[in-house]
Coordinates of C-alpha atoms and ligand atoms in Angstrom, one line a residue:
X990 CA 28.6 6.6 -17.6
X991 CA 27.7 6.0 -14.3
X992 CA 23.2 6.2 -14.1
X993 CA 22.6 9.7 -12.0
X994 CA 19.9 9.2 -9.5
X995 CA 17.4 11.9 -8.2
X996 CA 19.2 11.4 -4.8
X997 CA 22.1 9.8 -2.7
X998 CA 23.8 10.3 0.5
X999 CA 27.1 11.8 0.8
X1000 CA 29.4 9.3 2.9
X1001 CA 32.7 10.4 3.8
X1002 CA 35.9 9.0 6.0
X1003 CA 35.0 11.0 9.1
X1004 CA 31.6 9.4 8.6
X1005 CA 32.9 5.4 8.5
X1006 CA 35.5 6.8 11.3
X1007 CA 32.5 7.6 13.9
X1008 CA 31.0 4.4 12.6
X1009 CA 33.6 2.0 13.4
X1010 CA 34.8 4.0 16.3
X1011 CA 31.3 2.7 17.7
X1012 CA 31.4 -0.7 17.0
X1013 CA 34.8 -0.9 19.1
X1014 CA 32.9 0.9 21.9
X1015 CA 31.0 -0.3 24.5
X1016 CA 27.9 0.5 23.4
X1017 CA 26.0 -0.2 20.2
X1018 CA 22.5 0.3 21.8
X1019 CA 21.0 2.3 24.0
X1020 CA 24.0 4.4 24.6
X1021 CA 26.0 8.0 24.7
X1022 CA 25.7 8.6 21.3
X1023 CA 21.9 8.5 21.4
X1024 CA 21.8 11.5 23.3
X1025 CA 24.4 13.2 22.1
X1026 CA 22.8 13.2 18.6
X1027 CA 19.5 14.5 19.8
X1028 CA 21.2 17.2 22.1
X1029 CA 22.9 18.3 19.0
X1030 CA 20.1 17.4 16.4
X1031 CA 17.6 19.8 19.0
X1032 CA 20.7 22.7 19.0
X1033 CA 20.9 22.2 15.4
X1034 CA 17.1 22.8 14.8
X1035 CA 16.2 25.3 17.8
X1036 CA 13.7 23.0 19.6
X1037 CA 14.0 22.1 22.9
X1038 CA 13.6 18.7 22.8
X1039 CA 14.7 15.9 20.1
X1040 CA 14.1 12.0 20.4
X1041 CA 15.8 10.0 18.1
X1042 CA 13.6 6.4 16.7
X1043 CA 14.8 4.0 14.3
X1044 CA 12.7 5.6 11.0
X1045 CA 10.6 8.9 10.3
X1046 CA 7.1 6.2 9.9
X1047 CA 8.2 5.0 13.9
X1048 CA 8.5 8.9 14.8
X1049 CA 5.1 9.8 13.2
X1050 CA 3.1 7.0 14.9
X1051 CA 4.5 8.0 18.4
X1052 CA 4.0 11.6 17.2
X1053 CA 0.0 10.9 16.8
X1054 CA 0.0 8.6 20.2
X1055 CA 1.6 11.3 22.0
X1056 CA -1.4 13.2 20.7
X1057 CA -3.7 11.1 21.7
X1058 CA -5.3 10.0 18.6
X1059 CA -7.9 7.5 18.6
X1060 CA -9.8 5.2 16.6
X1061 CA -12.1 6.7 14.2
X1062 CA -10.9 10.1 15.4
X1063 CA -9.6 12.8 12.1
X1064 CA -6.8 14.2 11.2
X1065 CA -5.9 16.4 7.6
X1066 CA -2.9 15.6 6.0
X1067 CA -1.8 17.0 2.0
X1068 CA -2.6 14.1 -0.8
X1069 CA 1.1 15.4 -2.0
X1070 CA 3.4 13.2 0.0
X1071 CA 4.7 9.8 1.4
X1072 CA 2.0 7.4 2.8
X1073 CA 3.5 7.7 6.1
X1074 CA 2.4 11.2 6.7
X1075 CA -0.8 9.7 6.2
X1076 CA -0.2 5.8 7.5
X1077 CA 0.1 7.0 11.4
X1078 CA -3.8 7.8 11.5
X1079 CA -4.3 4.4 10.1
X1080 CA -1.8 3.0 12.5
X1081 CA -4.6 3.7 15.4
X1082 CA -7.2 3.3 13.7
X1083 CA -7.6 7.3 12.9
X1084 CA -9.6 8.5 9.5
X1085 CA -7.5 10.4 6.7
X1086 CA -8.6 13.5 5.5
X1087 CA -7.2 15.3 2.4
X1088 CA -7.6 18.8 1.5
X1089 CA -5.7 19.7 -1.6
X1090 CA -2.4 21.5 -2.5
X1091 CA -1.2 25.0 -3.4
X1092 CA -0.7 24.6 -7.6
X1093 CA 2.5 26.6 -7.0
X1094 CA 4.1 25.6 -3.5
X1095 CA 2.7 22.2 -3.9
X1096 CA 2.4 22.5 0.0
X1097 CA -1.3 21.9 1.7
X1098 CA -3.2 24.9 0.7
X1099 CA -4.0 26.8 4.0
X1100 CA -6.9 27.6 2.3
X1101 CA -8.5 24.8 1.3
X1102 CA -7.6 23.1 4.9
X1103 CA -9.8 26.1 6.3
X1104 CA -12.7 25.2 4.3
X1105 CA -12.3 21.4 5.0
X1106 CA -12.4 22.6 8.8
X1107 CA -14.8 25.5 8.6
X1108 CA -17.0 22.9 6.5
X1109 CA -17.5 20.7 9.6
X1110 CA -19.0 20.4 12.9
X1111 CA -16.8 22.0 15.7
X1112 CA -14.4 19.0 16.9
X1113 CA -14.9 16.9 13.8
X1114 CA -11.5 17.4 13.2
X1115 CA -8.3 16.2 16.1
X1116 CA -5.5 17.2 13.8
X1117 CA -3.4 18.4 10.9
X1118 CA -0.4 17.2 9.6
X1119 CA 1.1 19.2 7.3
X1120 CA 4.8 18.1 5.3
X1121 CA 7.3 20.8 4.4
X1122 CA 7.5 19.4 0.7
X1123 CA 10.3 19.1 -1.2
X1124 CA 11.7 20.7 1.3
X1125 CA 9.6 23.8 1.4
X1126 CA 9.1 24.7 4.9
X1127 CA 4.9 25.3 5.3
X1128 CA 4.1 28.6 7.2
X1129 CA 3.6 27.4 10.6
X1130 CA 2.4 30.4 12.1
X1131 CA -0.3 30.6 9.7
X1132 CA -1.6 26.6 10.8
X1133 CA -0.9 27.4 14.3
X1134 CA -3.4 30.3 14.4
X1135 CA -5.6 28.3 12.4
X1136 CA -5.3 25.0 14.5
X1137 CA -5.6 27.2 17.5
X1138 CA -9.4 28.5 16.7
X1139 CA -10.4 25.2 15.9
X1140 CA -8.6 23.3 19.1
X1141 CA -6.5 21.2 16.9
X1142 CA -3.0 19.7 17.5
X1143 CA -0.3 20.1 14.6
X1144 CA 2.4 17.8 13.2
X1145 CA 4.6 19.3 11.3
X1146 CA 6.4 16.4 9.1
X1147 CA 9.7 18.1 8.3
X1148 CA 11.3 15.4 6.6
X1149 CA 12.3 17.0 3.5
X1150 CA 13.6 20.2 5.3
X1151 CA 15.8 20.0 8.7
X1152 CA 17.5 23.1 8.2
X1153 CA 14.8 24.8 6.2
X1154 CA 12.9 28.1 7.4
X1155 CA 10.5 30.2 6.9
X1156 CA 10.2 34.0 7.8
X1157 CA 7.3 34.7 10.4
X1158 CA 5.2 37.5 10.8
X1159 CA 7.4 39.5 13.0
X1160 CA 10.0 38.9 10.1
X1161 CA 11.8 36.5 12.4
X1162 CA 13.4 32.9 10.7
X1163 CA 11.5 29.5 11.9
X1164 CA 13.1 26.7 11.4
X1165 CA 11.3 23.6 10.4
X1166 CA 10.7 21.9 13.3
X1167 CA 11.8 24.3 16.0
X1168 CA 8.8 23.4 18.0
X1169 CA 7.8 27.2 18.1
X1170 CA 4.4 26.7 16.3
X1171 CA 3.9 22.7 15.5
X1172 CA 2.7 20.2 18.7
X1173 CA 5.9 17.9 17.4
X1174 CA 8.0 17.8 13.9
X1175 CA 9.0 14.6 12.6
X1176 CA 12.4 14.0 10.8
X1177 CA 14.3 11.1 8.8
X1178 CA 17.9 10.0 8.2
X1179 CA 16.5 7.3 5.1
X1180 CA 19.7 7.7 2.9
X1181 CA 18.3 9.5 0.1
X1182 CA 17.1 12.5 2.9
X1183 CA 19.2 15.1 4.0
X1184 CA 21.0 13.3 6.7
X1185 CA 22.0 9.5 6.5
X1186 CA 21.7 6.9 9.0
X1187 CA 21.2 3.6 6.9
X1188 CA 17.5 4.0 8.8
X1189 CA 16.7 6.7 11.3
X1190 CA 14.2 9.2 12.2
X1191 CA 13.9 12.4 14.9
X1192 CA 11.2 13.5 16.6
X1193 CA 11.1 17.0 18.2
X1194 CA 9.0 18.7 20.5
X1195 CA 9.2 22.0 23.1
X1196 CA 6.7 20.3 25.0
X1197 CA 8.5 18.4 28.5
X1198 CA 5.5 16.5 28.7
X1199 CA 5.4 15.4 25.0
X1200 CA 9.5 14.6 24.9
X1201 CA 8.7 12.3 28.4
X1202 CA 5.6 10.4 26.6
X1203 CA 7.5 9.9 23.8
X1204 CA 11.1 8.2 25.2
X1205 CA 8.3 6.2 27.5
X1206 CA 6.7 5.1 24.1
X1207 CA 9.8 4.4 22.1
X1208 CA 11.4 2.0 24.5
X1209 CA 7.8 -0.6 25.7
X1210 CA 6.4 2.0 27.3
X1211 CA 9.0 1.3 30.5
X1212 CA 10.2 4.0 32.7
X1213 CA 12.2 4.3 35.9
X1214 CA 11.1 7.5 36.8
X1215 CA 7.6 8.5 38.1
X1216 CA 6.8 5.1 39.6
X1217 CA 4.0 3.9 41.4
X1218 CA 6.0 1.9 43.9
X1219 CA 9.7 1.0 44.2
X1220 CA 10.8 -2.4 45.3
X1221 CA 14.4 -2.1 44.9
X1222 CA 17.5 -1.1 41.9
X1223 CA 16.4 -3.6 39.4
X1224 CA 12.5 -2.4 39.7
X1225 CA 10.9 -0.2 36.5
X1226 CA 7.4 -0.5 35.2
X1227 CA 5.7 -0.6 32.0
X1228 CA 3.4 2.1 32.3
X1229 CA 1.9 2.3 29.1
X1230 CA 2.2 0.0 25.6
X1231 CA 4.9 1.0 24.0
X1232 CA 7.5 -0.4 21.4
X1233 CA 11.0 -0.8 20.6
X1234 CA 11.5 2.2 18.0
X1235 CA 15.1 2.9 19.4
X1236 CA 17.7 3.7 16.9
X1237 CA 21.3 2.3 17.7
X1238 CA 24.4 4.1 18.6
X1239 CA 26.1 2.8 15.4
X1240 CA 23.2 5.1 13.6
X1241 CA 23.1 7.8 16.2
X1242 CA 27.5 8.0 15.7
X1243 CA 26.7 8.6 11.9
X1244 CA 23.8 10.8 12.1
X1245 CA 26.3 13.1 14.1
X1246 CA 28.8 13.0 11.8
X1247 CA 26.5 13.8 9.0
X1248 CA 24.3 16.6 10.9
X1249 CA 27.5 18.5 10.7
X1250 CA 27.9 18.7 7.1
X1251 CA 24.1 19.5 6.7
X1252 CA 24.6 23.2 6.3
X1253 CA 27.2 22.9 3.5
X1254 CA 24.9 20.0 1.8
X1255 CA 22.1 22.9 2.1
X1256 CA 24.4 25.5 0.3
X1257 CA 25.1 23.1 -2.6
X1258 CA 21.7 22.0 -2.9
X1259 CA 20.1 25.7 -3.2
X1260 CA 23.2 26.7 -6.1
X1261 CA 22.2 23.3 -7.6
X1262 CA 18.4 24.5 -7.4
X1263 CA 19.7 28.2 -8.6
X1264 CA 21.5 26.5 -12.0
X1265 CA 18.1 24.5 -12.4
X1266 CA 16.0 28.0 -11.9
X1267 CA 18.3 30.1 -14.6
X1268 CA 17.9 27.5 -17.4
X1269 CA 13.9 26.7 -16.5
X1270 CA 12.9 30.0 -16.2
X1271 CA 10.3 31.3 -18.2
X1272 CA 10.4 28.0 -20.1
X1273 CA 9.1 25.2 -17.9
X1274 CA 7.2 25.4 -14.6
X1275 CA 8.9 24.3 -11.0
X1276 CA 8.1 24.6 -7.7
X1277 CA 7.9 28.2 -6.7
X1278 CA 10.5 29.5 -4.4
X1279 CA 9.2 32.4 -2.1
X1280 CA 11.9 34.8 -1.1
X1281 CA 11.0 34.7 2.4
X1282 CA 11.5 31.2 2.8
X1283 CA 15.0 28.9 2.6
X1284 CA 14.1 25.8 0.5
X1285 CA 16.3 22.8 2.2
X1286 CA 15.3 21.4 -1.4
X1287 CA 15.3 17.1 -0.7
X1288 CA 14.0 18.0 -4.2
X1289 CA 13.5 19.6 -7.6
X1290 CA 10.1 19.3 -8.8
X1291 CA 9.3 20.4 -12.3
X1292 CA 5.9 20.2 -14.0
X1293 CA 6.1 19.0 -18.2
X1294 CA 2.9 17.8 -20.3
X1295 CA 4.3 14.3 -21.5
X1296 CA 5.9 13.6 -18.3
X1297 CA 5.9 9.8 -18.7
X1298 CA 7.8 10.1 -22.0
X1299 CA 9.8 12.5 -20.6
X1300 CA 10.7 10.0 -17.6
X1301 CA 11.3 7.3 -20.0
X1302 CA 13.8 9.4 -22.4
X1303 CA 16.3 10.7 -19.6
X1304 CA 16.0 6.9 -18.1
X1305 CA 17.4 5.8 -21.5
X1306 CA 20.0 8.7 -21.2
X1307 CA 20.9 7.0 -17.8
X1308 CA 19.0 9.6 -15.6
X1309 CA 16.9 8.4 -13.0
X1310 CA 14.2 10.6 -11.9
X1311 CA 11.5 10.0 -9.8
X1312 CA 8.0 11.2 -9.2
X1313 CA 7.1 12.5 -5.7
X1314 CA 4.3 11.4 -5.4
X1315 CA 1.4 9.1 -6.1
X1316 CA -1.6 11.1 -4.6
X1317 CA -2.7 9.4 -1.3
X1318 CA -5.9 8.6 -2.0
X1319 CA -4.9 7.5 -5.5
X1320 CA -2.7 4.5 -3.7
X1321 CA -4.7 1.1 -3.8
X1322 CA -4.8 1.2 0.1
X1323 CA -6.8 4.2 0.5
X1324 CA -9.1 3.5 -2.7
X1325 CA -9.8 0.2 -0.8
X1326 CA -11.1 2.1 2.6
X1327 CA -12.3 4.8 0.6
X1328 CA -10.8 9.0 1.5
X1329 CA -12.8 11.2 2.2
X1330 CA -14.3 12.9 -1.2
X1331 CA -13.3 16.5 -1.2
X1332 CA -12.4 18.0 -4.1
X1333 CA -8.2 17.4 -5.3
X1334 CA -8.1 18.1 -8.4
X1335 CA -4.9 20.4 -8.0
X1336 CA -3.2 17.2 -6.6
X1337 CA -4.3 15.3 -9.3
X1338 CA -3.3 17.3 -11.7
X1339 CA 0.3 18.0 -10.4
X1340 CA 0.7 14.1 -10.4
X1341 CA 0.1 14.2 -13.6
X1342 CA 3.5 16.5 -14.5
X1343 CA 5.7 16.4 -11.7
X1344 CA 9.2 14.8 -12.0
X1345 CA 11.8 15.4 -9.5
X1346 CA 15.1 15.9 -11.0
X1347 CA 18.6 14.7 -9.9
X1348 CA 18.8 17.0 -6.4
X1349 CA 22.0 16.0 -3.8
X1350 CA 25.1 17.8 -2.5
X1351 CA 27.4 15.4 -5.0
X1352 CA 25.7 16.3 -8.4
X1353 CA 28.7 17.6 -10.3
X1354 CA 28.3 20.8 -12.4
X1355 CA 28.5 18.6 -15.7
X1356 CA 26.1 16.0 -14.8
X1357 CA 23.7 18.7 -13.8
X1358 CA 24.4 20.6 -17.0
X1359 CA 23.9 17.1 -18.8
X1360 CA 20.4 16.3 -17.3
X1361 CA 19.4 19.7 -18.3
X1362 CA 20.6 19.2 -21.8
X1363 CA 18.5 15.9 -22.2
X1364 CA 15.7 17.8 -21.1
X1365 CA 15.8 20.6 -23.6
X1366 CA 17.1 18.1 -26.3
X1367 CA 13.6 15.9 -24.8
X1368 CA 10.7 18.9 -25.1
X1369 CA 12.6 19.8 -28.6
X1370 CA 11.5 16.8 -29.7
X1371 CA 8.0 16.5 -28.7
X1372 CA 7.2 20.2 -28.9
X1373 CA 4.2 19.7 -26.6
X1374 CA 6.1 19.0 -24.2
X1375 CA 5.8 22.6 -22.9
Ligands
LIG1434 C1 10.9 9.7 4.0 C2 9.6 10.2 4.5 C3 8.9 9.6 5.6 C4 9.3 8.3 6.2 O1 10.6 8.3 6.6 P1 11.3 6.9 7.0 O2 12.5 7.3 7.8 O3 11.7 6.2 5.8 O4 10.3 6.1 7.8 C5 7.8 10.3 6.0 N1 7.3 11.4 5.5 C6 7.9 12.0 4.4 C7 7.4 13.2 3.8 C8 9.1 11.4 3.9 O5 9.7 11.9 2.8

């Protein structure tokens, strides 16, 4: 048998057609499929504005530069996710603070970033980043209101959830991302995501201003609009420093043919979550799944006491899970510089449990029913296990 993974992309003809469709075109960089993707990627989401970059990391630094972080300046982030929700502070020089997670959403905990904030000086904070995990979209609203009384920007790091929402206070659906509450939302097309482009990443805003700093930034900081003086056709200027974080039209053409298919690749994920949910229930905790919210589920998280042996059993059984994640401030990295000591003992103790389980559109029914027979087969022999 074939090992399952916890993830894989779905790649199929129409995909490789776009592809090589592409390559035979006239342009591989910097051309129509670009915007074609972001004008659809935006339409898809309900923002106004989408940039595509080559990865989610690119998108998040020019998410914080379009914020103006600075050195030394804070920002709060969740312990709970990939070091790149956390890496673009470092990337200009910015400090990391962590305030802990929900024990049952294992989102940020709105409360505990309040008493972070609340706890401080007025201004001591610049920003929060806060990641729709698992694919769990985070109340915005709620953050926006916060961020709001404290003058704070937010960045919503949806890259577990494009197509994810969350039901507002007026009982109206947000989609992650939609730019309705967050300053920017970050997203990424890494294969094992939602949405494949080999490498890719989306950044979206409904801020004019924002979307103009950021295709400035993602291309040298060059522009041929808004200049200072004009000597001619071939004149632009570098107005700021800026890098080369474009993503190709080879990428863009597949990102288009995939963002299509999202919605049905949503559908399957939530029955796949649903079969996972009737035979946990009542026997083994997961991530909880509020009604008012649709999970995009990137993944299925479930919490065990021996999760190591656990891990090690369904490897032998030709499972591959994988454990999302290694607490920030747990990571060699930020041990060296040294977080910020509040108290994350939620975190902590989640990392100690959590295992994400085999979660994409392509998971047949007996494979599925398979993992979940190893794992019953697994606690039955270590009767702790529960
Ligand atoms: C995957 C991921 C990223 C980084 O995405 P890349 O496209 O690989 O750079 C950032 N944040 C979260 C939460 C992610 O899961």
């Amino acid at each position: 048998m074939k090992p399952i993974p916890y993830g894989r992309q779905h790649i199929t003809q129409d995909d490789i057609d776009a592809v090589v469709k592409t390559l035979t075109s006239d342009f591989l960089t910097q051309g129509p499929k670009i915007k074609e993707f972001e004008d659809a990627f935006a339409a898809y989401i309900g923002a106004k504005y989408a940039v595509a970059v080559n990865n989610a990391t690119a998108g998040l630094h020019l998410s914080v530069l379009s914020m103006g972080l600075k050195h030394g300046e804070r920002v709060i982030t969740t312990p709970i996710t990939f070091a790149a929700s956390a890496n673009c502070v470092r990337f200009v020089g910015g400090e990391v603070w962590l305030a802990d997670i929900d024990q049952d959403t294992y989102l940020l905990s709105f409360e505990k970033t309040r008493e972070l904030i609340e706890s401080k000086p007025k201004g001591f904070f610049k920003g929060i980043i806060p990641v729709d995990f698992a694919g769990l979209p985070v109340n915005m609203e709620q953050f926006r209101k916060l961020a709001d009384e404290h003058g704070l920007w937010l960045i919503e790091d949806a890259c577990h959830a494009p197509g994810g929402y969350f039901t507002d206070s007026q009982g109206t659906k947000q989609k992650c991302g939609n730019g309705n509450y967050a300053n920017l939302a970050v997203f990424s097309f890494h294969p094992v995501k939602h949405i494949a482009c080999g490498e890719g990443g989306m950044v979206t805003t409904n801020s004019k201003e924002i979307y103009k700093k950021l295709i400035m930034l993602r291309s040298h900081g060059i522009t041929k609009n808004n200049m200072t003086e004009d000597h001619g056709g071939w004149y632009y200027e570098m107005q700021e420093l800026g890098f080369n974080y474009r993503m190709t039209d080879i990428q863009a053409a597949l990102g288009l043919s995939q963002l299509i298919k999202n919605d049905r690749g949503l559908e399957r994920r939530n029955e796949i979550a649903r079969i996972y949910v009737n035979a946990f229930g009542g026997k083994i905790k997961f991530q909880a799944l509020p009604d008012t919210s649709f999970n995009a589920h990137h993944l299925f998280v479930i919490e065990v006491e021996n999760r190591k042996e656990m891990y090690d059993y369904l490897r032998e059984n030709n499972i591959f899970t994988q454990i999302h994640y290694i607490p920030i401030h747990l990571l060699p990295y930020y041990k060296k510089i040294g977080y910020r000591n509040t108290d994350l003992s939620h975190a902590e103790n989640y990392y100690t449990k959590c295992i994400s389980l085999p979660m994409y559109p392509t998971l047949e029914k007996e494979k599925q029913m398979f993992v979940i027979k190893k794992i019953f087969e697994f606690l039955n022999i270590n009767k702790h296990g529960l």
